[in-house]
Amino acid sequence: MIETAERALIGCVASVDGKPVSPTEAIYEAATLLANSRSAVVAGLGTDVAGARASVALAQAIGASIDHMDAGAVFANLDVMRRAGWIVTTPLQTRTRADTVLLVGDGLLEAWPEMADRLGLDAPPTLTGGARRVFRLSSGTVPPVGAATILPTLAALRALVAGRATSLDEGAFRPLSDLATALAEARFGVAIWSGAELETLAVEMLCGLVDDLNRKTRFAGLPLLPPNGAEGVTQAAAWATGFPVRTGFAGSEPLHDPWRFDARRLIASGEADVAIWISAFSSTPPPWDDAVPTIALVASGTAFGTSPAVVFEVGCPGRDHDAMLFDPALGGIAFAAASARRTVPSVADTVAAIAAALPQC
Amino acid sequence: MLTRLAGGRVIDPANGRDAVGDIWVRDGRIVATPDHASADQTLDVAGCIVMAGGIDIHTHVAGTNVNTARLLLPDLRAGSAAASVPVSQTIGRLYAAMGYTMVVEPAISPHVAPQAHLELSEIPIIDTAILTVLGNDDYLLRLMANKESSAAIADYAARVLAGSGAIGIKAINPGAAASFKANVRSFGLDDAVPNSDITSRAIINALQAATESLGLPHPLHLHCSNLGMPGNVETALATMEAAGDVRLHIAHLQFYAYGKDGPRGFSSGAARLAEAVNSRPNITADVGQVMFGQTVTVSSDVLRQFNARGQAHPRKSIIMDGDGNGGGIVPYRYRKTDFYNAVQWAAGLELFLLINDPWRLFFTTDHPNGAPFTAYPDLLALLMDRSLRAQHIETLPKDAMQVSTLASITREYSFADIAIMTRAAPARLLGLVDRGHLGPGARADIAVYRPQADLAAMFRDAALVLKDGVPVIRDGIPVAQPFGRAVAVRPGFDSAADRGLAAFYDSIYGVPHTAFDVPAADLLGRTQPFETVPCRT
Ligand SMILES: [Zn+2]
């Protein structure tokens, strides 16, 4: 099995305790750590679909749990979706049909720098034609209502759209009232937000607003999804386990608990005694430094506070190697050919090699 | 290696065989009884029933809508065997345990085909295929608005089939999803998409024509308009009439078998539909039987799902204004005490029992919309045992049974009927010449059942299942977990169609038209390439 791993890991750069070693030694060291662990967590999960599959399979094999480095943003959206449901659309429908666009929050450009261009926000809807009106609901555009967060503003806007009384003062009432009128006049409106920025209650309020607007016209949400492959990993985890990340595999059935299987909590509490940290898109070190022995699968050039027990450099999906990836402009998982192909193992190759080196139980 | 399945009752309607005898298998295929050779391995199946592996032509097992249902309903525990939307791994194992060796996921919009194929690639043991959904897609509507030729539409359909790795074309309430984006709230056969003269009827006929001119083995697979509505039996009858003499497959016919009779204005119209199917040889249908219990409805009929949101149980739902059809996820519980649900249950069984040609009627629950596929064994038992049906009828609301003919029907399915409906006919409908039968040359996909008084138990846990000649199930338990193939058609098309599509995607969507193409099998994590089903010439 080890020889197979060696072949699969051509171009592998690995180290143990900060010292360069052969791939074979690194795989052996990683497998030994996992074999001797009582409870492991596979975290970070900044990877493509193949990496997610391999990681879930490894976690299932050793009874570990899985988490994603951007799980906070994943659940800001998902908690709303699975509590109340929602009405959503795709980037292509936004580009082709949205005559009214509501941009919510200050973090959209950060979540998707090419958003305005890819959605064609400065141009008419490409299919339905006519004008496109774009409204911004951010700290600089609408007077804040009550508190510093956007939630009370969204609540007031929802009340105005529904024709309910509000206690807004004149300065806040006029612009919000105008906005409410504009949203109700939409023929196909789209509200865009980023789960990385908005708190869950604000997402829920916004989705409620979208729902209300559908009583008379058509409106849909477009959640911008977190980075580091989070959506592809969420989807792959769902079809493989029935759940998103923050799911454990120690029992006979997968167990999903966003509080319990938060990797940072598992490590801080001592419940996890070994971690696998995966970050193939960004040079992000594990946030717990050396609080627990860590097997790091990371992009080249990642700087660590303390050297992890084992480090493997892995390729960037879609750049260094072909990958199936969630693409924000397409709104779905699609094939991404390597843009600058080089010989470096993928997360999937590396995780599979570790799994193959584990003692059979 | 030469394997002999010895002494079972071989029920192989495609080859006119129903007798005790042997089946011989070499290198994954069924072979004629050898003259002299002796078997390397003999599997004693004396006293058992031997059929080809089952083929499910309509089951929602993959894609973004199904996966969203898993994410929406963590309480339904998709990871468990009892789930209404089980995970990929469980789907393969549970289907194989029932003796199924192939399933067709019938509702994949072209833009979500890559994810669907990734999900299918993780379904073990059984073979899989998808139908690609057209009929609400912007480009088809553009071609029709521009009065492009039927050849241009066929070329486009061929390009989409190739890009999405599909075995056939499905239309789901054609025109309705596009219209819903323009705030249309109801859409029938002769309604036109706003700002055009394109009716649902015209789209159906255009896609039928494309299917026939490409020589696709599978007829156009249609989810009609007005699903679930009282009186929609008229819609189904009008749709059959609209098909003319051209082949048409109507999906989950039960959901269109509703009249408006009776004190509550809701009745079974199944008898009328059955009569229509019986008299129209160009029509095939699957039933979409309702069984009682909690499930989740997963449909690309986004308009219908939007209108059904009020019936959600638990009370949450998802509406996706997607590219093409999009879809909706509405959890639902079919209750034995509910008048409407009981009528639905009866109407489905009436269709099974009153449509007299098992070669044109297919066994489905529209998983998970009528019930999860795990209810199949119980449904098979109901078809084969009228006393069991009578027992169930006793427990249902009397007023519901009064608006259905079910109680008066005495027909019982034979094993041969079951073998046709779930094996021979599906293979024929999909153009799979080496599946659905047990003659020489067929794939050795074989299900062996041990007869017992409890028919459902017999069908739930097959005594033995071979996939490509390899034992994969023994007494309902997986003993090997190979991965099957994905099956698709690859009709040719004029490259001009591809250029037109490329220009449309560039200008309208701002993305390359190849962006959603399903890559080669190995890039999906498959160990075997796609299997190509030839088109009819
Ligand atoms: Zn269906």
PDB file of C-alpha atoms in Angstrom, chain B residues 4-215:
ATOM      1  CA  ARG B   4     -24.419 -21.925 -13.028  1.00  0.00           C
ATOM      2  CA  LEU B   5     -27.529 -20.687 -11.255  1.00  0.00           C
ATOM      3  CA  ALA B   6     -29.159 -24.017 -10.725  1.00  0.00           C
ATOM      4  CA  GLY B   7     -32.744 -25.093 -10.428  1.00  0.00           C
ATOM      5  CA  GLY B   8     -34.691 -21.863 -10.023  1.00  0.00           C
ATOM      6  CA  ARG B   9     -37.983 -20.903 -11.619  1.00  0.00           C
ATOM      7  CA  VAL B  10     -36.710 -18.670 -14.385  1.00  0.00           C
ATOM      8  CA  ILE B  11     -39.214 -15.932 -15.280  1.00  0.00           C
ATOM      9  CA  ASP B  12     -37.954 -14.194 -18.399  1.00  0.00           C
ATOM     10  CA  PRO B  13     -40.885 -12.746 -20.333  1.00  0.00           C
ATOM     11  CA  ALA B  14     -38.688 -11.067 -22.951  1.00  0.00           C
ATOM     12  CA  ASN B  15     -37.638 -14.540 -24.073  1.00  0.00           C
ATOM     13  CA  GLY B  16     -40.952 -16.241 -23.409  1.00  0.00           C
ATOM     14  CA  ARG B  17     -39.512 -18.360 -20.646  1.00  0.00           C
ATOM     15  CA  ASP B  18     -41.216 -19.324 -17.391  1.00  0.00           C
ATOM     16  CA  ALA B  19     -39.892 -22.691 -16.258  1.00  0.00           C
ATOM     17  CA  VAL B  20     -37.604 -24.341 -13.767  1.00  0.00           C
ATOM     18  CA  GLY B  21     -34.098 -24.473 -15.171  1.00  0.00           C
ATOM     19  CA  ASP B  22     -30.578 -23.123 -15.086  1.00  0.00           C
ATOM     20  CA  ILE B  23     -28.933 -19.835 -16.001  1.00  0.00           C
ATOM     21  CA  TRP B  24     -25.300 -19.913 -17.098  1.00  0.00           C
ATOM     22  CA  VAL B  25     -22.986 -16.925 -16.654  1.00  0.00           C
ATOM     23  CA  ARG B  26     -19.528 -16.306 -18.074  1.00  0.00           C
ATOM     24  CA  ASP B  27     -17.489 -13.087 -17.761  1.00  0.00           C
ATOM     25  CA  GLY B  28     -20.393 -11.027 -16.568  1.00  0.00           C
ATOM     26  CA  ARG B  29     -22.776 -12.131 -19.326  1.00  0.00           C
ATOM     27  CA  ILE B  30     -25.446 -14.763 -19.596  1.00  0.00           C
ATOM     28  CA  VAL B  31     -24.476 -17.554 -21.978  1.00  0.00           C
ATOM     29  CA  ALA B  32     -26.338 -20.436 -23.574  1.00  0.00           C
ATOM     30  CA  THR B  33     -26.215 -23.738 -21.742  1.00  0.00           C
ATOM     31  CA  PRO B  34     -22.758 -25.095 -22.635  1.00  0.00           C
ATOM     32  CA  ASP B  35     -22.604 -28.482 -24.327  1.00  0.00           C
ATOM     33  CA  HIS B  36     -19.863 -30.034 -22.264  1.00  0.00           C
ATOM     34  CA  ALA B  37     -18.309 -27.523 -19.908  1.00  0.00           C
ATOM     35  CA  SER B  38     -18.911 -27.904 -16.209  1.00  0.00           C
ATOM     36  CA  ALA B  39     -19.469 -24.941 -13.935  1.00  0.00           C
ATOM     37  CA  ASP B  40     -16.610 -23.478 -11.897  1.00  0.00           C
ATOM     38  CA  GLN B  41     -19.220 -22.326  -9.448  1.00  0.00           C
ATOM     39  CA  THR B  42     -22.760 -23.549  -8.905  1.00  0.00           C
ATOM     40  CA  LEU B  43     -25.253 -21.408  -7.028  1.00  0.00           C
ATOM     41  CA  ASP B  44     -28.166 -23.503  -5.886  1.00  0.00           C
ATOM     42  CA  VAL B  45     -31.359 -21.495  -6.277  1.00  0.00           C
ATOM     43  CA  ALA B  46     -33.807 -24.383  -6.249  1.00  0.00           C
ATOM     44  CA  GLY B  47     -37.245 -23.293  -5.100  1.00  0.00           C
ATOM     45  CA  CYS B  48     -36.445 -19.647  -5.843  1.00  0.00           C
ATOM     46  CA  ILE B  49     -37.725 -17.245  -8.452  1.00  0.00           C
ATOM     47  CA  VAL B  50     -35.098 -15.954 -10.880  1.00  0.00           C
ATOM     48  CA  MET B  51     -35.601 -12.712 -12.795  1.00  0.00           C
ATOM     49  CA  ALA B  52     -33.415 -10.182 -14.535  1.00  0.00           C
ATOM     50  CA  GLY B  53     -32.311  -7.293 -12.321  1.00  0.00           C
ATOM     51  CA  GLY B  54     -34.963  -4.642 -11.809  1.00  0.00           C
ATOM     52  CA  ILE B  55     -34.820  -1.313 -13.630  1.00  0.00           C
ATOM     53  CA  ASP B  56     -36.476   1.788 -12.186  1.00  0.00           C
ATOM     54  CA  ILE B  57     -37.241   4.290 -14.931  1.00  0.00           C
ATOM     55  CA  HIS B  58     -38.217   7.204 -12.683  1.00  0.00           C
ATOM     56  CA  THR B  59     -36.672   7.788  -9.257  1.00  0.00           C
ATOM     57  CA  HIS B  60     -35.260  11.028  -7.874  1.00  0.00           C
ATOM     58  CA  VAL B  61     -31.951   9.884  -6.478  1.00  0.00           C
ATOM     59  CA  ALA B  62     -29.504  12.655  -7.380  1.00  0.00           C
ATOM     60  CA  GLY B  63     -29.071  16.301  -8.290  1.00  0.00           C
ATOM     61  CA  THR B  64     -29.301  19.640  -6.565  1.00  0.00           C
ATOM     62  CA  ASN B  65     -33.024  19.372  -5.777  1.00  0.00           C
ATOM     63  CA  VAL B  66     -32.637  15.993  -4.087  1.00  0.00           C
ATOM     64  CA  ASN B  67     -29.522  17.116  -2.248  1.00  0.00           C
ATOM     65  CA  THR B  68     -31.232  20.294  -1.108  1.00  0.00           C
ATOM     66  CA  ALA B  69     -33.992  18.111   0.346  1.00  0.00           C
ATOM     67  CA  ARG B  70     -31.335  16.315   2.398  1.00  0.00           C
ATOM     68  CA  LEU B  71     -29.997  19.636   3.657  1.00  0.00           C
ATOM     69  CA  LEU B  72     -33.487  21.032   4.333  1.00  0.00           C
ATOM     70  CA  LEU B  73     -34.538  18.085   6.452  1.00  0.00           C
ATOM     71  CA  PRO B  74     -31.752  16.947   8.764  1.00  0.00           C
ATOM     72  CA  ASP B  75     -34.454  15.516  11.042  1.00  0.00           C
ATOM     73  CA  LEU B  76     -35.323  12.967   8.352  1.00  0.00           C
ATOM     74  CA  ARG B  77     -31.813  11.564   8.746  1.00  0.00           C
ATOM     75  CA  ALA B  78     -30.825  10.987   5.147  1.00  0.00           C
ATOM     76  CA  GLY B  79     -27.915   8.933   6.432  1.00  0.00           C
ATOM     77  CA  SER B  80     -30.237   6.253   7.771  1.00  0.00           C
ATOM     78  CA  ALA B  81     -31.820   3.393   5.842  1.00  0.00           C
ATOM     79  CA  ALA B  82     -35.317   4.608   6.739  1.00  0.00           C
ATOM     80  CA  ALA B  83     -34.778   7.996   5.125  1.00  0.00           C
ATOM     81  CA  SER B  84     -37.111   9.328   2.466  1.00  0.00           C
ATOM     82  CA  VAL B  85     -34.100  10.822   0.669  1.00  0.00           C
ATOM     83  CA  PRO B  86     -31.270   8.429   1.495  1.00  0.00           C
ATOM     84  CA  VAL B  87     -27.656   9.225   0.692  1.00  0.00           C
ATOM     85  CA  SER B  88     -25.954   7.904  -2.449  1.00  0.00           C
ATOM     86  CA  GLN B  89     -24.323   4.977  -0.680  1.00  0.00           C
ATOM     87  CA  THR B  90     -27.609   3.804   0.850  1.00  0.00           C
ATOM     88  CA  ILE B  91     -29.540   4.206  -2.402  1.00  0.00           C
ATOM     89  CA  GLY B  92     -27.352   1.651  -4.147  1.00  0.00           C
ATOM     90  CA  ARG B  93     -27.438  -0.843  -1.319  1.00  0.00           C
ATOM     91  CA  LEU B  94     -31.193  -0.666  -0.739  1.00  0.00           C
ATOM     92  CA  TYR B  95     -32.049  -0.896  -4.435  1.00  0.00           C
ATOM     93  CA  ALA B  96     -29.703  -3.834  -4.888  1.00  0.00           C
ATOM     94  CA  ALA B  97     -31.177  -5.579  -1.857  1.00  0.00           C
ATOM     95  CA  MET B  98     -34.575  -5.428  -3.598  1.00  0.00           C
ATOM     96  CA  GLY B  99     -33.070  -6.979  -6.743  1.00  0.00           C
ATOM     97  CA  TYR B 100     -32.761  -3.744  -8.733  1.00  0.00           C
ATOM     98  CA  THR B 101     -29.636  -3.259 -10.818  1.00  0.00           C
ATOM     99  CA  MET B 102     -30.332   0.033 -12.616  1.00  0.00           C
ATOM    100  CA  VAL B 103     -32.156   3.299 -11.908  1.00  0.00           C
ATOM    101  CA  VAL B 104     -32.908   6.415 -13.946  1.00  0.00           C
ATOM    102  CA  GLU B 105     -32.848   9.828 -12.283  1.00  0.00           C
ATOM    103  CA  PRO B 106     -35.443  11.619 -14.415  1.00  0.00           C
ATOM    104  CA  ALA B 107     -35.125  15.336 -13.654  1.00  0.00           C
ATOM    105  CA  ILE B 108     -31.731  16.875 -14.234  1.00  0.00           C
ATOM    106  CA  SER B 109     -31.620  20.344 -15.728  1.00  0.00           C
ATOM    107  CA  PRO B 110     -28.582  20.655 -18.003  1.00  0.00           C
ATOM    108  CA  HIS B 111     -26.828  23.172 -15.739  1.00  0.00           C
ATOM    109  CA  VAL B 112     -26.882  20.861 -12.741  1.00  0.00           C
ATOM    110  CA  ALA B 113     -25.858  17.720 -14.623  1.00  0.00           C
ATOM    111  CA  PRO B 114     -22.255  17.799 -13.327  1.00  0.00           C
ATOM    112  CA  GLN B 115     -23.396  17.574  -9.717  1.00  0.00           C
ATOM    113  CA  ALA B 116     -25.979  14.922 -10.548  1.00  0.00           C
ATOM    114  CA  HIS B 117     -23.301  12.765 -12.141  1.00  0.00           C
ATOM    115  CA  LEU B 118     -21.009  13.227  -9.148  1.00  0.00           C
ATOM    116  CA  GLU B 119     -23.801  11.993  -6.908  1.00  0.00           C
ATOM    117  CA  LEU B 120     -24.569   9.053  -9.187  1.00  0.00           C
ATOM    118  CA  SER B 121     -20.896   8.121  -9.211  1.00  0.00           C
ATOM    119  CA  GLU B 122     -21.168   7.461  -5.462  1.00  0.00           C
ATOM    120  CA  ILE B 123     -24.177   5.143  -5.783  1.00  0.00           C
ATOM    121  CA  PRO B 124     -22.687   1.664  -5.469  1.00  0.00           C
ATOM    122  CA  ILE B 125     -23.608  -1.590  -7.189  1.00  0.00           C
ATOM    123  CA  ILE B 126     -26.323  -0.439  -9.602  1.00  0.00           C
ATOM    124  CA  ASP B 127     -26.119   1.239 -13.004  1.00  0.00           C
ATOM    125  CA  THR B 128     -27.539   4.734 -13.385  1.00  0.00           C
ATOM    126  CA  ALA B 129     -28.690   7.210 -16.008  1.00  0.00           C
ATOM    127  CA  ILE B 130     -30.273  10.643 -16.105  1.00  0.00           C
ATOM    128  CA  LEU B 131     -32.909  12.323 -18.212  1.00  0.00           C
ATOM    129  CA  THR B 132     -32.033  15.891 -19.113  1.00  0.00           C
ATOM    130  CA  VAL B 133     -34.804  18.448 -18.646  1.00  0.00           C
ATOM    131  CA  LEU B 134     -35.758  20.726 -21.506  1.00  0.00           C
ATOM    132  CA  GLY B 135     -38.855  22.803 -22.072  1.00  0.00           C
ATOM    133  CA  ASN B 136     -38.285  25.785 -19.805  1.00  0.00           C
ATOM    134  CA  ASP B 137     -34.751  26.515 -20.969  1.00  0.00           C
ATOM    135  CA  ASP B 138     -34.116  29.926 -22.462  1.00  0.00           C
ATOM    136  CA  TYR B 139     -32.437  28.665 -25.615  1.00  0.00           C
ATOM    137  CA  LEU B 140     -35.215  26.285 -26.648  1.00  0.00           C
ATOM    138  CA  LEU B 141     -37.774  29.036 -26.098  1.00  0.00           C
ATOM    139  CA  ARG B 142     -35.588  31.364 -28.181  1.00  0.00           C
ATOM    140  CA  LEU B 143     -35.381  28.820 -31.007  1.00  0.00           C
ATOM    141  CA  MET B 144     -39.138  28.359 -30.946  1.00  0.00           C
ATOM    142  CA  ALA B 145     -39.842  32.096 -30.781  1.00  0.00           C
ATOM    143  CA  ASN B 146     -37.614  32.559 -33.813  1.00  0.00           C
ATOM    144  CA  LYS B 147     -39.530  29.793 -35.628  1.00  0.00           C
ATOM    145  CA  GLU B 148     -36.331  27.829 -36.117  1.00  0.00           C
ATOM    146  CA  SER B 149     -36.614  24.488 -37.914  1.00  0.00           C
ATOM    147  CA  SER B 150     -37.310  21.233 -36.124  1.00  0.00           C
ATOM    148  CA  ALA B 151     -33.833  20.158 -37.265  1.00  0.00           C
ATOM    149  CA  ALA B 152     -32.308  23.082 -35.357  1.00  0.00           C
ATOM    150  CA  ILE B 153     -34.243  22.085 -32.235  1.00  0.00           C
ATOM    151  CA  ALA B 154     -33.147  18.464 -32.619  1.00  0.00           C
ATOM    152  CA  ASP B 155     -29.507  19.560 -33.003  1.00  0.00           C
ATOM    153  CA  TYR B 156     -29.787  21.623 -29.848  1.00  0.00           C
ATOM    154  CA  ALA B 157     -31.352  18.711 -27.959  1.00  0.00           C
ATOM    155  CA  ALA B 158     -28.545  16.449 -29.141  1.00  0.00           C
ATOM    156  CA  ARG B 159     -25.948  18.968 -27.967  1.00  0.00           C
ATOM    157  CA  VAL B 160     -27.584  19.126 -24.528  1.00  0.00           C
ATOM    158  CA  LEU B 161     -27.839  15.332 -24.283  1.00  0.00           C
ATOM    159  CA  ALA B 162     -24.135  15.056 -25.047  1.00  0.00           C
ATOM    160  CA  GLY B 163     -23.178  17.816 -22.623  1.00  0.00           C
ATOM    161  CA  SER B 164     -25.245  16.456 -19.777  1.00  0.00           C
ATOM    162  CA  GLY B 165     -24.507  12.753 -20.312  1.00  0.00           C
ATOM    163  CA  ALA B 166     -28.192  11.814 -20.468  1.00  0.00           C
ATOM    164  CA  ILE B 167     -30.149   8.847 -21.775  1.00  0.00           C
ATOM    165  CA  GLY B 168     -33.191  10.838 -22.821  1.00  0.00           C
ATOM    166  CA  ILE B 169     -35.241  14.010 -22.659  1.00  0.00           C
ATOM    167  CA  LYS B 170     -37.716  14.990 -19.992  1.00  0.00           C
ATOM    168  CA  ALA B 171     -40.088  17.936 -20.042  1.00  0.00           C
ATOM    169  CA  ILE B 172     -41.527  19.121 -16.746  1.00  0.00           C
ATOM    170  CA  ASN B 173     -44.584  21.342 -16.969  1.00  0.00           C
ATOM    171  CA  PRO B 174     -43.042  22.844 -20.108  1.00  0.00           C
ATOM    172  CA  GLY B 175     -43.345  26.607 -20.252  1.00  0.00           C
ATOM    173  CA  ALA B 176     -44.568  26.924 -16.668  1.00  0.00           C
ATOM    174  CA  ALA B 177     -41.264  27.578 -14.920  1.00  0.00           C
ATOM    175  CA  ALA B 178     -40.336  30.223 -17.491  1.00  0.00           C
ATOM    176  CA  SER B 179     -43.768  31.796 -17.043  1.00  0.00           C
ATOM    177  CA  PHE B 180     -43.586  31.676 -13.256  1.00  0.00           C
ATOM    178  CA  LYS B 181     -40.501  33.894 -13.459  1.00  0.00           C
ATOM    179  CA  ALA B 182     -42.842  36.413 -15.117  1.00  0.00           C
ATOM    180  CA  ASN B 183     -45.312  36.033 -12.226  1.00  0.00           C
ATOM    181  CA  VAL B 184     -47.716  33.605 -13.903  1.00  0.00           C
ATOM    182  CA  ARG B 185     -49.369  31.506 -11.185  1.00  0.00           C
ATOM    183  CA  SER B 186     -51.170  28.837 -13.193  1.00  0.00           C
ATOM    184  CA  PHE B 187     -50.232  27.309 -16.527  1.00  0.00           C
ATOM    185  CA  GLY B 188     -52.076  24.761 -18.634  1.00  0.00           C
ATOM    186  CA  LEU B 189     -51.546  22.863 -21.865  1.00  0.00           C
ATOM    187  CA  ASP B 190     -52.656  25.737 -24.099  1.00  0.00           C
ATOM    188  CA  ASP B 191     -51.271  28.644 -22.132  1.00  0.00           C
ATOM    189  CA  ALA B 192     -48.448  30.559 -23.778  1.00  0.00           C
ATOM    190  CA  VAL B 193     -45.198  31.709 -22.191  1.00  0.00           C
ATOM    191  CA  PRO B 194     -45.579  35.499 -21.631  1.00  0.00           C
ATOM    192  CA  ASN B 195     -44.528  37.721 -24.526  1.00  0.00           C
ATOM    193  CA  SER B 196     -44.640  34.783 -26.931  1.00  0.00           C
ATOM    194  CA  ASP B 197     -47.071  32.448 -28.633  1.00  0.00           C
ATOM    195  CA  ILE B 198     -45.250  29.369 -27.341  1.00  0.00           C
ATOM    196  CA  THR B 199     -47.691  27.035 -25.605  1.00  0.00           C
ATOM    197  CA  SER B 200     -46.980  24.029 -23.462  1.00  0.00           C
ATOM    198  CA  ARG B 201     -48.540  21.946 -26.213  1.00  0.00           C
ATOM    199  CA  ALA B 202     -46.124  23.381 -28.796  1.00  0.00           C
ATOM    200  CA  ILE B 203     -43.123  22.654 -26.576  1.00  0.00           C
ATOM    201  CA  ILE B 204     -44.279  19.059 -26.023  1.00  0.00           C
ATOM    202  CA  ASN B 205     -44.707  18.519 -29.760  1.00  0.00           C
ATOM    203  CA  ALA B 206     -41.342  20.126 -30.539  1.00  0.00           C
ATOM    204  CA  LEU B 207     -39.526  17.901 -28.038  1.00  0.00           C
ATOM    205  CA  GLN B 208     -41.402  14.806 -29.243  1.00  0.00           C
ATOM    206  CA  ALA B 209     -40.269  15.638 -32.762  1.00  0.00           C
ATOM    207  CA  ALA B 210     -36.668  16.146 -31.627  1.00  0.00           C
ATOM    208  CA  THR B 211     -36.730  12.832 -29.742  1.00  0.00           C
ATOM    209  CA  GLU B 212     -38.029  10.961 -32.780  1.00  0.00           C
ATOM    210  CA  SER B 213     -35.757  12.596 -35.344  1.00  0.00           C
ATOM    211  CA  LEU B 214     -32.690  11.879 -33.201  1.00  0.00           C
ATOM    212  CA  GLY B 215     -33.846   8.272 -32.890  1.00  0.00           C
TER     213      GLY B 215
END
